[in-house]
């Protein structure tokens, strides 16, 4: 049977939280790996110990309602757990869904590593639709307070994350960025006239990016553009703070945060199963998921170093790094007849940063 005491000791050594909170987090992690859902009533059935399901359910509700989550401590722990030195490629994006008539809208900043976004800073928006400049700057400022501007190699974002004040903020902070641009954005062309951005790339071949070496004037700033036409008739136009010879290759890393969202949702912990509507409670739940995700990812990296999987015909392995780690942890917490003590000790060691 799973040695929960060793998990508790490891968390106590790495997180400066009181013992009662650590015991709860340990049981939450094991229940989450066993059930793969954030539905509280299902999680309550998998909590270890002698308490009844009703008591476990109330305990879950109480934690999410009352615990003052030390997000900064958790972010520092997650980055240590990842075990990769900066500077980091960051990806900023949103994910949203509905619970009844209520919109749940999460703005997430992640470190992209091995094609996957590692959740570091997030905020639950109290509205539907796009984020605004103040919400984005808040997320970035939290990261800067924890790790500093030198920890950022480049910030990536989709078409939502553009704008005059937003870019000026990033430039003031000396943060290199690369964002996808709306095709109708006005930029100054080579003749000194303003034109829609897509006109600079309308003669490019399909999926063959054109990188413009000279900075172009946009929103009162000198920025660098690259772009190409896509098969569906759309344009992939990138705007960067600095010149890059292969900006589209770098921008591919943005997909790592989409992989993260998929892992938190249908391919991992079924985040959309939550019935939580309060933004602070949802943020606390995300903190627990961030820890669970990163531990599973690190366990998957270890497993990949032990044995690489044979690639399938489409060129990808049959399981992602995260899924391999999640499967290992799930087997450990559910296989009562043949509990693998050696593997459990290894994954516990991976969780330790002290």
Coordinates of C-alpha atoms in Angstrom, one line a residue:
X1 CA 0.0 0.0 0.0
X2 CA 1.2 3.5 -0.7
X3 CA 3.5 5.0 1.9
X4 CA 1.8 8.3 2.6
X5 CA 4.1 9.1 5.4
X6 CA 7.1 9.5 3.1
X7 CA 5.0 11.8 0.9
X8 CA 4.1 13.9 3.9
X9 CA 7.7 14.1 5.1
X10 CA 8.9 15.2 1.6
X11 CA 6.2 17.9 1.3
X12 CA 7.1 19.2 4.9
X13 CA 10.8 19.4 3.9
X14 CA 10.0 21.4 0.8
X15 CA 6.9 23.5 1.6
X16 CA 6.8 25.7 4.8
X17 CA 3.2 24.9 5.5
X18 CA 1.7 23.6 8.7
X19 CA 1.4 19.9 9.2
X20 CA -2.4 19.7 8.9
X21 CA -2.3 21.4 5.5
X22 CA 0.5 19.1 4.3
X23 CA -1.5 16.0 5.3
X24 CA -4.4 17.3 3.3
X25 CA -2.3 18.1 0.3
X26 CA -0.7 14.6 0.4
X27 CA -4.1 12.9 0.5
X28 CA -5.5 15.2 -2.2
X29 CA -2.6 14.3 -4.6
X30 CA -3.1 10.5 -4.0
X31 CA -6.8 10.8 -4.5
X32 CA -6.4 12.9 -7.7
X33 CA -4.0 10.4 -9.2
X34 CA -6.3 7.6 -8.4
X35 CA -9.5 9.2 -9.7
X36 CA -8.1 11.6 -12.4
X37 CA -10.9 14.1 -11.7
X38 CA -11.4 17.3 -9.7
X39 CA -15.0 16.4 -8.9
X40 CA -15.0 16.8 -5.1
X41 CA -17.6 14.1 -4.5
X42 CA -15.5 11.5 -6.4
X43 CA -12.2 12.7 -4.8
X44 CA -13.8 12.3 -1.4
X45 CA -14.2 8.5 -2.0
X46 CA -10.5 8.1 -2.6
X47 CA -9.1 10.0 0.4
X48 CA -7.0 7.7 2.6
X49 CA -7.8 7.3 6.2
X50 CA -10.8 6.2 8.3
X51 CA -13.0 9.3 7.8
X52 CA -16.3 8.9 6.0
X53 CA -16.9 10.2 2.5
X54 CA -19.1 13.0 3.9
X55 CA -16.3 14.2 6.2
X56 CA -13.7 14.1 3.4
X57 CA -16.1 16.1 1.1
X58 CA -16.5 18.7 3.8
X59 CA -12.7 18.8 4.3
X60 CA -12.2 19.4 0.6
X61 CA -14.7 22.2 0.6
X62 CA -13.2 23.8 3.8
X63 CA -9.7 23.8 2.3
X64 CA -10.8 25.4 -1.0
X65 CA -12.9 27.9 0.9
X66 CA -10.6 29.0 3.7
X67 CA -6.9 28.1 3.1
X68 CA -4.8 31.2 2.4
X69 CA -2.8 29.6 -0.4
X70 CA 0.9 30.8 -0.5
X71 CA 1.1 31.0 -4.3
X72 CA 4.6 32.5 -4.3
X73 CA 6.0 29.6 -2.3
X74 CA 4.3 27.1 -4.5
X75 CA 5.6 28.7 -7.7
X76 CA 9.1 28.7 -6.4
X77 CA 8.7 25.0 -5.4
X78 CA 7.3 24.1 -8.9
X79 CA 10.3 25.7 -10.7
X80 CA 12.7 23.9 -8.4
X81 CA 10.9 20.7 -8.9
X82 CA 11.2 21.1 -12.7
X83 CA 15.0 21.3 -12.2
X84 CA 15.8 23.4 -15.2
X85 CA 17.8 26.7 -15.0
X86 CA 16.6 29.8 -16.7
X87 CA 16.2 31.9 -18.7
X88 CA 12.9 30.4 -19.7
X89 CA 10.6 30.6 -22.7
X90 CA 7.2 31.6 -21.3
X91 CA 3.8 31.2 -22.9
X92 CA 0.8 33.3 -21.9
X93 CA -2.7 32.2 -22.8
X94 CA -6.3 31.7 -21.5
X95 CA -8.7 28.8 -21.2
X96 CA -12.4 29.1 -20.5
X97 CA -15.5 27.1 -20.1
X98 CA -19.0 27.4 -18.5
X99 CA -20.5 25.9 -15.4
X100 CA -24.2 26.4 -15.9
X101 CA -24.5 30.1 -16.8
X102 CA -21.2 31.0 -15.1
X103 CA -18.1 31.7 -17.2
X104 CA -14.8 30.3 -15.8
X105 CA -11.9 32.1 -17.4
X106 CA -8.3 31.5 -16.5
X107 CA -5.3 33.5 -17.6
X108 CA -2.1 31.3 -17.3
X109 CA 1.6 32.0 -17.6
X110 CA 3.7 28.8 -18.1
X111 CA 7.3 27.9 -18.6
X112 CA 7.7 25.9 -21.8
X113 CA 10.0 22.9 -21.5
X114 CA 10.2 19.8 -23.7
X115 CA 7.1 21.1 -25.6
X116 CA 5.0 21.3 -22.5
X117 CA 3.9 24.3 -20.4
X118 CA 4.6 24.2 -16.7
X119 CA 2.0 26.3 -14.8
X120 CA 3.7 29.0 -12.7
X121 CA 1.4 32.0 -12.4
X122 CA -2.3 32.4 -13.1
X123 CA -5.4 34.4 -12.3
X124 CA -9.0 33.6 -12.6
X125 CA -10.8 36.4 -14.5
X126 CA -14.1 37.5 -13.1
X127 CA -15.6 38.0 -16.6
X128 CA -15.9 36.3 -20.0
X129 CA -13.8 37.1 -23.0
X130 CA -10.3 38.4 -23.5
X131 CA -7.9 39.6 -20.8
X132 CA -7.0 43.3 -20.6
X133 CA -3.6 45.0 -20.2
X134 CA -3.9 45.3 -16.4
X135 CA -4.6 41.6 -15.9
X136 CA -1.7 40.6 -18.1
X137 CA 0.7 43.0 -16.4
X138 CA -0.3 41.7 -13.0
X139 CA 0.6 38.1 -14.0
X140 CA 3.9 39.2 -15.5
X141 CA 4.8 41.4 -12.5
X142 CA 4.2 38.4 -10.1
X143 CA 6.7 36.4 -12.2
X144 CA 9.2 39.3 -12.2
X145 CA 8.9 39.6 -8.4
X146 CA 9.7 35.9 -8.0
X147 CA 12.3 35.3 -10.7
X148 CA 13.3 38.6 -12.2
X149 CA 13.4 39.8 -15.8
X150 CA 16.7 37.9 -16.5
X151 CA 14.8 34.7 -16.1
X152 CA 12.7 35.4 -19.2
X153 CA 14.3 34.4 -22.6
X154 CA 11.1 35.2 -24.5
X155 CA 7.4 35.6 -23.9
X156 CA 5.1 34.0 -26.5
X157 CA 1.4 34.8 -27.0
X158 CA -1.5 34.5 -29.4
X159 CA -3.4 37.4 -31.1
X160 CA -5.2 38.3 -27.9
X161 CA -1.9 39.5 -26.4
X162 CA -1.1 42.5 -28.5
X163 CA -1.6 46.2 -28.0
X164 CA 0.1 49.6 -27.5
X165 CA 0.1 49.8 -23.7
X166 CA 0.9 46.0 -23.3
X167 CA 3.9 46.2 -25.6
X168 CA 5.1 49.4 -23.9
X169 CA 5.0 47.6 -20.6
X170 CA 7.0 44.7 -21.9
X171 CA 9.6 47.0 -23.4
X172 CA 9.9 49.0 -20.1
X173 CA 10.6 45.7 -18.3
X174 CA 13.1 44.7 -21.1
X175 CA 11.1 41.5 -21.8
X176 CA 11.7 40.0 -25.2
X177 CA 8.4 39.0 -26.8
X178 CA 6.9 37.4 -29.8
X179 CA 3.2 37.5 -30.4
X180 CA 0.9 36.6 -33.2
X181 CA -0.6 39.7 -34.9
X182 CA -4.0 40.4 -36.2
X183 CA -3.7 40.6 -40.0
X184 CA -5.5 44.0 -40.2
X185 CA -3.2 45.7 -37.8
X186 CA -1.8 48.9 -39.4
X187 CA 2.0 48.9 -39.8
X188 CA 4.3 51.2 -41.8
X189 CA 5.5 49.6 -45.0
X190 CA 8.8 50.1 -46.8
X191 CA 7.5 53.3 -48.5
X192 CA 6.7 55.0 -45.2
X193 CA 2.9 54.5 -45.6
X194 CA 0.7 52.6 -43.2
X195 CA -1.0 49.4 -44.5
X196 CA -2.6 46.3 -43.1
X197 CA 0.0 43.8 -41.9
X198 CA -1.3 41.0 -44.2
X199 CA -0.3 43.1 -47.3
X200 CA 3.3 42.7 -46.4
X201 CA 3.0 38.9 -46.8
X202 CA 0.3 38.4 -49.4
X203 CA 2.9 37.2 -52.0
X204 CA 4.6 34.6 -49.8
X205 CA 4.3 30.9 -50.6
X206 CA 2.1 28.8 -48.5
X207 CA 3.8 28.0 -45.1
X208 CA 7.0 29.8 -46.2
X209 CA 7.6 32.6 -43.8
X210 CA 9.1 36.0 -44.9
X211 CA 11.3 37.6 -42.2
X212 CA 11.6 41.4 -42.6
X213 CA 15.0 42.4 -41.4
X214 CA 14.2 46.1 -40.8
X215 CA 12.1 47.2 -37.9
X216 CA 8.7 48.6 -38.8
X217 CA 6.8 51.3 -37.0
X218 CA 3.7 50.2 -35.2
X219 CA 1.8 51.8 -32.3
X220 CA 4.6 54.3 -32.0
X221 CA 7.3 51.6 -31.5
X222 CA 9.9 50.0 -33.7
X223 CA 9.0 46.3 -34.0
X224 CA 10.0 43.4 -36.2
X225 CA 7.6 41.4 -38.4
X226 CA 7.5 38.1 -40.1
X227 CA 4.7 36.2 -41.7
X228 CA 3.3 33.8 -44.2
X229 CA 0.1 32.6 -45.8
X230 CA -1.5 29.4 -44.5
X231 CA -3.4 26.7 -46.4
X232 CA -6.7 27.8 -45.1
X233 CA -6.2 31.3 -46.5
X234 CA -5.3 32.8 -43.1
X235 CA -2.1 34.6 -42.2
X236 CA 0.4 33.7 -39.5
X237 CA 2.0 37.1 -38.8
X238 CA 4.4 37.5 -35.8
X239 CA 5.5 40.7 -34.2
X240 CA 8.7 40.6 -32.1
X241 CA 10.6 43.0 -29.9
X242 CA 14.0 42.0 -31.5
X243 CA 15.1 40.6 -34.8
X244 CA 15.1 36.8 -35.1
X245 CA 16.2 34.8 -38.1
X246 CA 13.7 32.0 -37.4
X247 CA 10.9 33.5 -35.4
X248 CA 8.3 31.0 -36.5
X249 CA 10.4 28.1 -35.2
X250 CA 10.5 29.8 -31.8
X251 CA 6.8 30.6 -31.9
X252 CA 6.0 26.9 -32.2
X253 CA 6.8 26.6 -28.5
X254 CA 3.6 28.5 -27.7
X255 CA 1.8 25.2 -28.3
X256 CA 3.2 24.0 -25.0
X257 CA 0.6 25.9 -23.0
X258 CA -2.2 24.3 -25.1
X259 CA -0.7 20.9 -24.2
X260 CA -0.8 22.0 -20.6
X261 CA -4.5 22.9 -20.8
X262 CA -5.3 19.6 -22.5
X263 CA -3.5 17.8 -19.6
X264 CA -5.4 19.7 -17.0
X265 CA -8.6 18.9 -18.7
X266 CA -9.6 15.9 -20.7
X267 CA -6.2 14.2 -21.0
X268 CA -5.4 14.4 -17.3
X269 CA -7.4 15.8 -14.4
X270 CA -10.7 16.7 -16.0
X271 CA -10.7 20.3 -14.7
X272 CA -14.0 21.0 -16.4
X273 CA -15.6 18.5 -14.0
X274 CA -15.3 21.1 -11.2
X275 CA -18.5 22.7 -10.0
X276 CA -16.6 25.5 -8.3
X277 CA -17.7 29.0 -9.4
X278 CA -15.9 31.2 -7.0
X279 CA -12.7 32.6 -8.5
X280 CA -10.5 32.2 -5.3
X281 CA -11.6 28.6 -4.7
X282 CA -10.9 27.8 -8.3
X283 CA -7.5 29.4 -8.0
X284 CA -6.7 27.3 -5.0
X285 CA -7.7 24.2 -6.9
X286 CA -5.4 25.2 -9.7
X287 CA -2.5 25.5 -7.3
X288 CA -3.0 21.8 -6.2
X289 CA -3.3 20.8 -9.9
X290 CA -0.1 22.7 -10.8
X291 CA 1.8 20.7 -8.1
X292 CA 0.2 17.4 -9.3
X293 CA 0.9 18.1 -12.9
X294 CA 4.5 19.0 -12.4
X295 CA 5.2 16.0 -10.2
X296 CA 3.7 13.7 -12.9
X297 CA 5.7 15.5 -15.6
X298 CA 9.0 15.1 -13.7
X299 CA 8.1 11.4 -13.1
X300 CA 7.5 11.1 -16.9
X301 CA 10.9 12.6 -17.7
X302 CA 12.5 10.1 -15.4
X303 CA 10.6 7.2 -17.1
X304 CA 11.6 8.6 -20.5
X305 CA 15.3 8.6 -19.5
X306 CA 15.0 4.9 -18.4
X307 CA 13.2 3.7 -21.5
X308 CA 12.3 5.7 -24.7
X309 CA 9.1 4.6 -26.3
X310 CA 9.1 3.6 -30.0
X311 CA 7.7 6.4 -32.2
X312 CA 4.4 5.7 -34.1
X313 CA 4.0 6.3 -37.8
X314 CA 3.0 9.9 -37.2
X315 CA 6.4 10.6 -35.6
X316 CA 5.2 11.0 -32.0
X317 CA 5.5 8.5 -29.1
X318 CA 2.3 6.7 -28.1
X319 CA 2.3 8.6 -24.8
X320 CA 3.3 12.1 -23.8
X321 CA 5.9 12.6 -21.0
X322 CA 3.1 13.8 -18.7
X323 CA 0.9 10.8 -19.4
X324 CA 3.7 8.4 -18.7
X325 CA 4.3 10.0 -15.3
X326 CA 0.6 10.2 -14.5
X327 CA 0.2 6.5 -15.4
X328 CA 3.1 5.6 -13.1
X329 CA 1.6 7.5 -10.1
X330 CA -1.8 6.1 -10.8
X331 CA -0.5 2.6 -10.7
X332 CA 1.4 3.3 -7.5
X333 CA -1.7 4.6 -5.6
X334 CA -4.1 1.9 -6.9
X335 CA -2.1 -1.3 -7.1
X336 CA -2.6 -2.6 -3.5
X337 CA -1.6 -6.2 -4.3
X338 CA 1.8 -5.5 -5.8
X339 CA 3.0 -2.1 -4.6
X340 CA 6.4 -1.2 -6.1
X341 CA 8.3 0.2 -3.2
X342 CA 11.4 0.9 -5.3
X343 CA 9.5 3.0 -7.9
X344 CA 7.6 4.8 -5.1
X345 CA 10.9 5.8 -3.4
X346 CA 12.2 7.1 -6.7
X347 CA 9.2 9.3 -7.5
X348 CA 9.2 10.6 -3.9
X349 CA 12.9 11.5 -4.4
X350 CA 12.0 13.3 -7.6
X351 CA 9.5 15.4 -5.6
X352 CA 12.2 16.5 -3.2
X353 CA 14.1 19.8 -3.9
X354 CA 15.9 20.0 -0.6

